[in-house]
């Protein structure tokens, strides 16, 4: 470990840890089906934001970008918060406030997200190659939009992966029941 990782948590670290472990949001992400729903909604909202921004630039309609920010961005932020809460801040908290299990889980999520991103980029390369092979061309104006979509996807893939792979939390009554059985020997 580095000196930075062994440093005592700051006030910011303690506050973020409290936010990420706040039990008030648990009903939103208590089951894997709910987490998948919020990840799917986040992907759709991200696509909506990208569409309004890229479309607004291409059509030279700044009102379209403003509408996207005013309508879609607040919903996107809420979905992001719910996904972060479902992972207990796995990707948002600093390493010094995570335990070894969480650090290992963070590394696993990053590795899996990297593999998924590489497969997606490889698929895009194959698609461009196939278009070129059949004699079709891609408009030069589409390149910036494609690069922005690739960048945003690469940036958000760890969040989506963490949200999809997070495990259900064991309910407190199940833990209490197991502890009682262990204590009584039954």
Coordinates of N, CA and C in Angstrom, one line a residue:
X1 N 0.8 -1.2 0.0 CA 0.0 0.0 0.0 C 0.9 1.2 0.0
X2 N 0.4 2.3 -0.6 CA 1.1 3.5 -0.6 C 0.7 4.3 0.6
X3 N 1.5 5.4 0.9 CA 1.2 6.2 2.0 C -0.2 6.9 1.9
X4 N -0.5 7.2 0.6 CA -1.8 7.8 0.4 C -3.0 6.9 0.8
X5 N -2.8 5.6 0.5 CA -3.9 4.6 0.8 C -4.0 4.4 2.3
X6 N -2.9 4.5 3.1 CA -3.0 4.3 4.5 C -3.3 5.6 5.3
X7 N -3.5 6.7 4.6 CA -3.8 7.9 5.3 C -5.2 7.8 5.9
X8 N -5.4 8.6 6.9 CA -6.7 8.6 7.6 C -7.8 9.2 6.7
X9 N -9.0 8.7 6.7 CA -10.0 9.3 5.8 C -10.3 10.7 6.2
X10 N -10.5 11.5 5.2 CA -10.8 12.9 5.4 C -12.3 13.1 5.7
X11 N -12.7 14.3 6.0 CA -14.1 14.6 6.3 C -14.9 14.3 5.1
X12 N -14.3 14.7 3.9 CA -15.0 14.4 2.6 C -15.2 12.9 2.5
X13 N -14.2 12.1 2.8 CA -14.3 10.6 2.7 C -15.4 10.1 3.6
X14 N -15.4 10.6 4.8 CA -16.4 10.1 5.8 C -17.8 10.5 5.3
X15 N -18.0 11.7 4.8 CA -19.3 12.1 4.3 C -19.7 11.3 3.1
X16 N -18.9 11.0 2.1 CA -19.2 10.2 1.0 C -19.5 8.8 1.4
X17 N -18.8 8.2 2.3 CA -19.0 6.9 2.8 C -20.4 6.8 3.4
X18 N -20.8 7.9 4.2 CA -22.1 7.9 4.8 C -23.2 8.0 3.7
X19 N -23.0 8.8 2.7 CA -24.0 8.9 1.6 C -24.1 7.6 0.9
X20 N -23.0 7.0 0.6 CA -23.1 5.7 -0.2 C -23.7 4.6 0.6
X21 N -23.6 4.6 1.9 CA -24.2 3.6 2.8 C -25.5 3.9 3.4
X22 N -26.1 5.0 2.9 CA -27.4 5.4 3.5 C -28.5 4.4 3.2
X23 N -29.2 3.9 4.2 CA -30.2 2.8 3.9 C -31.4 3.3 3.3
X24 N -31.6 4.6 3.2 CA -32.9 5.2 2.6 C -33.1 4.8 1.2
X25 N -32.0 4.5 0.4 CA -32.2 4.2 -1.0 C -32.3 2.7 -1.3
X26 N -32.2 1.9 -0.3 CA -32.2 0.4 -0.5 C -33.4 -0.1 -1.2
X27 N -34.6 0.4 -1.0 CA -35.8 -0.1 -1.7 C -35.6 0.0 -3.2
X28 N -34.9 1.0 -3.7 CA -34.7 1.2 -5.1 C -33.8 0.1 -5.8
X29 N -32.8 -0.4 -5.0 CA -31.9 -1.4 -5.6 C -31.8 -2.7 -4.7
X30 N -32.8 -3.0 -4.0 CA -32.8 -4.2 -3.2 C -32.6 -5.5 -3.9
X31 N -33.2 -5.6 -5.1 CA -33.1 -6.8 -5.9 C -32.3 -6.6 -7.2
X32 N -31.8 -7.7 -7.7 CA -31.1 -7.6 -9.0 C -32.0 -7.1 -10.1
X33 N -33.3 -7.4 -10.1 CA -34.2 -6.9 -11.1 C -34.3 -5.4 -11.1
X34 N -34.4 -4.9 -9.9 CA -34.5 -3.4 -9.8 C -33.2 -2.7 -10.3
X35 N -32.0 -3.3 -9.9 CA -30.7 -2.8 -10.3 C -30.6 -2.8 -11.8
X36 N -31.0 -4.0 -12.4 CA -31.0 -4.1 -13.9 C -31.9 -3.0 -14.6
X37 N -33.0 -2.8 -13.9 CA -34.0 -1.8 -14.5 C -33.3 -0.4 -14.4
X38 N -32.6 0.0 -13.3 CA -32.0 1.3 -13.3 C -30.8 1.4 -14.2
X39 N -30.1 0.3 -14.4 CA -29.0 0.3 -15.3 C -29.5 0.5 -16.7
X40 N -30.6 -0.2 -17.1 CA -31.2 -0.1 -18.4 C -31.7 1.4 -18.6
X41 N -32.3 1.9 -17.6 CA -32.8 3.3 -17.6 C -31.6 4.3 -17.8
X42 N -30.5 4.0 -17.1 CA -29.4 4.9 -17.2 C -28.8 4.8 -18.6
X43 N -28.7 3.6 -19.2 CA -28.2 3.5 -20.6 C -29.1 4.3 -21.5
X44 N -30.5 4.1 -21.3 CA -31.4 4.9 -22.2 C -31.3 6.4 -22.0
X45 N -31.1 6.8 -20.8 CA -31.0 8.3 -20.5 C -29.7 8.8 -21.1
X46 N -28.6 8.0 -21.0 CA -27.3 8.4 -21.6 C -27.5 8.5 -23.1
X47 N -28.2 7.5 -23.7 CA -28.4 7.6 -25.2 C -29.3 8.9 -25.5
X48 N -30.2 9.2 -24.6 CA -31.0 10.4 -24.9 C -30.2 11.6 -24.8
X49 N -29.3 11.7 -23.8 CA -28.4 12.9 -23.7 C -27.5 13.0 -24.9
X50 N -26.9 11.9 -25.3 CA -26.0 11.9 -26.4 C -26.8 12.3 -27.7
X51 N -28.0 11.8 -27.9 CA -28.8 12.1 -29.0 C -29.1 13.6 -29.1
X52 N -29.5 14.2 -27.9 CA -29.9 15.6 -27.9 C -28.7 16.5 -28.2
X53 N -27.5 16.1 -27.6 CA -26.3 16.9 -27.8 C -25.8 16.7 -29.2
X54 N -25.6 15.5 -29.7 CA -25.1 15.3 -31.0 C -26.1 15.9 -32.1
X55 N -27.4 15.6 -31.9 CA -28.4 16.1 -32.8 C -28.4 17.6 -32.8
X56 N -28.3 18.2 -31.6 CA -28.3 19.7 -31.5 C -27.1 20.3 -32.2
X57 N -26.0 19.7 -32.1 CA -24.8 20.2 -32.8 C -24.9 20.0 -34.3
X58 N -25.4 18.8 -34.7 CA -25.5 18.6 -36.2 C -26.6 19.5 -36.8
X59 N -27.7 19.7 -36.1 CA -28.7 20.5 -36.7 C -28.5 22.0 -36.4
X60 N -27.5 22.3 -35.7 CA -27.2 23.7 -35.3 C -28.5 24.3 -34.5
X61 N -29.0 23.5 -33.6 CA -30.1 23.8 -32.8 C -29.8 23.8 -31.3
X62 N -29.2 24.9 -30.8 CA -28.8 24.8 -29.4 C -29.9 24.6 -28.4
X63 N -31.1 24.9 -28.8 CA -32.3 24.6 -27.9 C -32.5 23.2 -27.6
X64 N -32.1 22.3 -28.6 CA -32.2 20.9 -28.4 C -31.2 20.4 -27.3
X65 N -30.0 21.0 -27.3 CA -29.1 20.6 -26.2 C -29.6 21.1 -24.9
X66 N -30.1 22.3 -24.8 CA -30.6 22.8 -23.6 C -31.8 22.0 -23.1
X67 N -32.7 21.6 -24.0 CA -33.8 20.7 -23.6 C -33.3 19.4 -23.0
X68 N -32.3 18.8 -23.6 CA -31.7 17.6 -23.1 C -31.2 17.7 -21.7
X69 N -30.5 18.8 -21.5 CA -29.9 19.1 -20.2 C -31.0 19.3 -19.1
X70 N -32.0 20.1 -19.5 CA -33.1 20.4 -18.5 C -34.0 19.2 -18.2
X71 N -34.2 18.3 -19.2 CA -35.2 17.3 -19.0 C -34.5 15.9 -18.7
X72 N -33.5 15.6 -19.4 CA -32.9 14.2 -19.2 C -31.8 14.2 -18.1
X73 N -31.0 15.3 -18.0 CA -29.9 15.2 -17.1 C -30.3 15.0 -15.6
X74 N -31.3 15.7 -15.1 CA -31.7 15.4 -13.7 C -32.1 13.9 -13.5
X75 N -32.8 13.3 -14.5 CA -33.2 11.9 -14.4 C -31.9 11.0 -14.4
X76 N -31.0 11.4 -15.3 CA -29.7 10.7 -15.4 C -28.9 10.7 -14.1
X77 N -28.9 11.9 -13.5 CA -28.2 12.0 -12.2 C -28.8 11.1 -11.1
X78 N -30.2 11.1 -11.1 CA -30.8 10.2 -10.1 C -30.5 8.8 -10.3
X79 N -30.6 8.3 -11.6 CA -30.2 6.9 -11.9 C -28.8 6.6 -11.6
X80 N -27.9 7.6 -11.8 CA -26.5 7.4 -11.4 C -26.3 7.2 -9.9
X81 N -27.0 8.1 -9.2 CA -27.0 8.0 -7.7 C -27.5 6.6 -7.2
X82 N -28.6 6.1 -7.8 CA -29.1 4.9 -7.4 C -28.1 3.7 -7.7
X83 N -27.5 3.8 -8.9 CA -26.5 2.7 -9.2 C -25.4 2.8 -8.3
X84 N -24.9 4.0 -8.0 CA -23.7 4.2 -7.0 C -24.1 3.7 -5.7
X85 N -25.4 3.9 -5.2 CA -25.8 3.5 -3.9 C -25.9 1.9 -3.9
X86 N -26.3 1.3 -5.0 CA -26.4 -0.1 -5.0 C -25.1 -0.8 -4.9
X87 N -24.0 -0.1 -5.3 CA -22.7 -0.7 -5.2 C -22.0 -0.2 -4.0
X88 N -22.7 0.6 -3.2 CA -22.1 1.2 -1.9 C -20.9 2.0 -2.3
X89 N -20.9 2.7 -3.4 CA -19.9 3.7 -3.7 C -18.6 3.0 -4.2
X90 N -18.7 1.8 -4.7 CA -17.5 1.0 -5.1 C -16.6 1.8 -6.0
X91 N -17.2 2.5 -7.0 CA -16.4 3.2 -7.9 C -16.2 4.7 -7.6
X92 N -17.0 5.2 -6.6 CA -16.9 6.6 -6.3 C -16.1 6.9 -5.1
X93 N -15.9 6.0 -4.2 CA -15.2 6.2 -2.9 C -13.7 6.1 -3.2
X94 N -12.9 6.8 -2.4 CA -11.5 6.7 -2.5 C -11.0 5.4 -2.0
X95 N -9.9 4.9 -2.5 CA -9.4 3.6 -2.1 C -9.1 3.5 -0.6
X96 N -8.8 4.6 0.1 CA -8.5 4.5 1.5 C -9.7 4.2 2.4
X97 N -10.9 4.3 1.9 CA -12.0 4.0 2.7 C -12.7 2.7 2.3
X98 N -12.1 2.0 1.4 CA -12.6 0.7 1.0 C -11.7 -0.4 1.7
X99 N -12.4 -1.5 2.0 CA -11.6 -2.6 2.6 C -11.1 -3.5 1.4
X100 N -10.3 -4.5 1.8 CA -9.7 -5.3 0.8 C -10.6 -6.0 -0.2
X101 N -11.8 -6.5 0.4 CA -12.8 -7.1 -0.5 C -13.4 -6.1 -1.5
X102 N -13.6 -4.9 -1.0 CA -14.2 -3.9 -1.9 C -13.1 -3.5 -3.0
X103 N -11.9 -3.4 -2.6 CA -10.8 -3.1 -3.6 C -10.7 -4.2 -4.6
X104 N -10.8 -5.4 -4.2 CA -10.7 -6.5 -5.1 C -12.0 -6.5 -6.1
X105 N -13.1 -6.2 -5.5 CA -14.3 -6.1 -6.3 C -14.2 -5.0 -7.3
X106 N -13.7 -3.8 -6.9 CA -13.5 -2.7 -7.8 C -12.6 -3.1 -9.0
X107 N -11.5 -3.8 -8.7 CA -10.6 -4.3 -9.7 C -11.3 -5.3 -10.7
X108 N -12.1 -6.1 -10.1 CA -12.8 -7.1 -10.9 C -13.8 -6.4 -11.8
X109 N -14.5 -5.4 -11.3 CA -15.5 -4.7 -12.1 C -14.8 -3.9 -13.3
X110 N -13.6 -3.3 -12.9 CA -12.9 -2.6 -14.0 C -12.4 -3.5 -15.1
X111 N -11.9 -4.7 -14.6 CA -11.4 -5.7 -15.6 C -12.5 -6.2 -16.5
X112 N -13.7 -6.5 -15.9 CA -14.8 -6.9 -16.7 C -15.3 -5.8 -17.7
X113 N -15.4 -4.6 -17.2 CA -15.9 -3.5 -18.0 C -14.9 -3.3 -19.2
X114 N -13.6 -3.4 -18.9 CA -12.6 -3.3 -19.9 C -12.8 -4.3 -21.0
X115 N -13.0 -5.6 -20.6 CA -13.2 -6.6 -21.6 C -14.5 -6.4 -22.4
X116 N -15.5 -5.9 -21.8 CA -16.8 -5.6 -22.5 C -16.5 -4.5 -23.5
X117 N -15.8 -3.5 -23.1 CA -15.5 -2.3 -24.0 C -14.7 -2.7 -25.2
X118 N -13.7 -3.6 -24.9 CA -12.8 -4.1 -26.0 C -13.7 -4.9 -27.0
X119 N -14.6 -5.7 -26.6 CA -15.4 -6.5 -27.5 C -16.3 -5.5 -28.3
X120 N -16.8 -4.5 -27.6 CA -17.7 -3.6 -28.4 C -16.9 -2.8 -29.4
X121 N -15.7 -2.4 -29.0 CA -14.8 -1.6 -30.0 C -14.4 -2.6 -31.2
X122 N -14.1 -3.8 -30.8 CA -13.8 -4.8 -31.9 C -15.0 -5.0 -32.8
X123 N -16.2 -5.0 -32.3 CA -17.4 -5.1 -33.1 C -17.5 -3.9 -34.0
X124 N -17.2 -2.8 -33.5 CA -17.3 -1.5 -34.3 C -16.3 -1.6 -35.4
X125 N -15.1 -2.0 -35.1 CA -14.1 -2.2 -36.2 C -14.5 -3.1 -37.3
X126 N -15.1 -4.3 -36.8 CA -15.6 -5.2 -37.8 C -16.7 -4.6 -38.7
X127 N -17.6 -3.8 -38.0 CA -18.7 -3.2 -38.8 C -18.2 -2.2 -39.8
X128 N -17.2 -1.4 -39.4 CA -16.6 -0.5 -40.3 C -15.9 -1.2 -41.5
X129 N -15.2 -2.3 -41.1 CA -14.5 -3.1 -42.2 C -15.5 -3.7 -43.1
X130 N -16.7 -4.2 -42.6 CA -17.7 -4.8 -43.4 C -18.3 -3.7 -44.4
X131 N -18.5 -2.5 -43.8 CA -19.1 -1.5 -44.7 C -18.1 -1.1 -45.8
X132 N -16.8 -1.1 -45.4 CA -15.8 -0.8 -46.4 C -15.7 -1.9 -47.5
X133 N -15.8 -3.1 -47.0 CA -15.7 -4.3 -47.9 C -16.8 -4.3 -49.0
X134 N -18.1 -3.9 -48.6 CA -19.2 -3.9 -49.5 C -19.2 -2.6 -50.3
X135 N -18.3 -1.7 -50.1 CA -18.2 -0.5 -50.9 C -18.9 0.7 -50.4
X136 N -19.4 0.6 -49.2 CA -20.1 1.7 -48.6 C -19.1 2.6 -47.8
X137 N -19.4 3.8 -47.7 CA -18.5 4.7 -47.0 C -19.3 5.4 -45.8
X138 N -18.5 5.8 -44.8 CA -19.1 6.4 -43.6 C -18.8 7.9 -43.8
X139 N -19.8 8.7 -43.7 CA -19.6 10.2 -43.8 C -18.6 10.7 -42.8
X140 N -17.7 11.6 -43.3 CA -16.7 12.1 -42.4 C -17.3 12.9 -41.2
X141 N -18.5 13.4 -41.4 CA -19.1 14.2 -40.3 C -19.6 13.3 -39.2
X142 N -19.7 12.0 -39.4 CA -20.2 11.1 -38.4 C -19.0 10.7 -37.4
X143 N -17.8 10.9 -37.8 CA -16.7 10.4 -37.0 C -16.7 11.1 -35.6
X144 N -16.9 12.4 -35.5 CA -16.9 13.0 -34.1 C -18.0 12.4 -33.3
X145 N -19.2 12.2 -33.8 CA -20.3 11.6 -33.1 C -20.0 10.2 -32.6
X146 N -19.4 9.4 -33.5 CA -19.0 8.0 -33.1 C -18.0 8.0 -32.0
X147 N -17.0 8.9 -32.1 CA -16.0 9.0 -31.1 C -16.5 9.4 -29.8
X148 N -17.5 10.4 -29.8 CA -18.1 10.8 -28.5 C -18.9 9.6 -27.9
X149 N -19.6 8.9 -28.7 CA -20.4 7.8 -28.2 C -19.4 6.7 -27.6
X150 N -18.4 6.4 -28.3 CA -17.4 5.5 -27.8 C -16.7 5.9 -26.5
X151 N -16.4 7.2 -26.4 CA -15.8 7.7 -25.2 C -16.8 7.6 -24.0
X152 N -18.0 8.0 -24.2 CA -19.0 8.0 -23.1 C -19.3 6.5 -22.7
X153 N -19.4 5.7 -23.7 CA -19.6 4.2 -23.4 C -18.4 3.7 -22.6
X154 N -17.2 4.0 -23.0 CA -16.0 3.5 -22.3 C -16.0 4.1 -20.9
X155 N -16.4 5.3 -20.7 CA -16.4 6.0 -19.4 C -17.4 5.4 -18.4
X156 N -18.6 5.1 -18.9 CA -19.7 4.6 -18.1 C -19.8 3.1 -17.9
X157 N -19.0 2.4 -18.8 CA -19.1 0.9 -18.7 C -18.8 0.3 -17.3
X158 N -17.8 0.9 -16.6 CA -17.6 0.3 -15.2 C -18.8 0.5 -14.3
X159 N -19.5 1.7 -14.4 CA -20.7 1.9 -13.6 C -21.8 0.9 -13.9
X160 N -22.0 0.7 -15.2 CA -23.1 -0.2 -15.6 C -22.7 -1.6 -15.2
X161 N -21.4 -2.0 -15.4 CA -21.0 -3.3 -15.0 C -21.2 -3.5 -13.5
X162 N -20.8 -2.6 -12.7 CA -20.9 -2.7 -11.3 C -22.4 -2.8 -10.9
X163 N -23.2 -2.0 -11.5 CA -24.7 -2.1 -11.2 C -25.3 -3.5 -11.6
X164 N -24.8 -4.0 -12.7 CA -25.4 -5.3 -13.1 C -24.8 -6.5 -12.3
X165 N -23.6 -6.4 -11.8 CA -23.0 -7.5 -11.1 C -23.1 -7.4 -9.6
X166 N -23.7 -6.3 -9.1 CA -23.8 -6.2 -7.6 C -24.7 -7.3 -7.1
X167 N -24.3 -7.8 -5.9 CA -25.1 -8.9 -5.3 C -26.2 -8.4 -4.4
X168 N -27.3 -9.1 -4.3 CA -28.4 -8.8 -3.4 C -27.8 -8.8 -2.0
X169 N -28.3 -7.8 -1.2 CA -27.9 -7.8 0.2 C -28.8 -8.7 1.0
X170 N -28.2 -9.4 2.0 CA -28.9 -10.3 2.8 C -29.8 -9.4 3.8
X171 N -31.0 -9.8 3.9 CA -31.9 -9.0 4.8 C -31.5 -9.2 6.2
X172 N -31.7 -8.2 7.0 CA -31.3 -8.2 8.4 C -32.0 -9.4 9.2
X173 N -33.3 -9.7 8.9 CA -34.0 -10.8 9.6 C -33.4 -12.1 9.3
X174 N -32.8 -12.3 8.1 CA -32.2 -13.5 7.7 C -30.9 -13.7 8.5
X175 N -30.1 -12.6 8.6 CA -28.9 -12.6 9.4 C -29.2 -12.9 10.9
X176 N -30.2 -12.2 11.4 CA -30.6 -12.5 12.8 C -31.0 -13.9 13.0
X177 N -31.8 -14.5 12.1 CA -32.3 -15.9 12.2 C -31.1 -16.8 12.2
X178 N -30.1 -16.6 11.3 CA -29.0 -17.5 11.2 C -28.1 -17.4 12.4
X179 N -28.0 -16.2 13.0 CA -27.2 -16.0 14.2 C -27.9 -16.7 15.4
X180 N -29.2 -16.7 15.5 CA -29.9 -17.4 16.5 C -29.7 -18.9 16.4
X181 N -29.8 -19.4 15.1 CA -29.6 -20.8 14.9 C -28.2 -21.3 15.3
X182 N -27.2 -20.4 15.0 CA -25.8 -20.7 15.3 C -25.7 -20.7 16.8
X183 N -26.3 -19.7 17.5 CA -26.1 -19.6 19.0 C -26.7 -20.8 19.7
X184 N -27.9 -21.3 19.2 CA -28.6 -22.4 19.8 C -28.1 -23.7 19.4
X185 N -27.3 -23.8 18.3 CA -26.8 -25.0 17.8 C -27.8 -25.8 16.9
X186 N -28.8 -25.2 16.4 CA -29.8 -25.8 15.6 C -29.6 -25.4 14.2

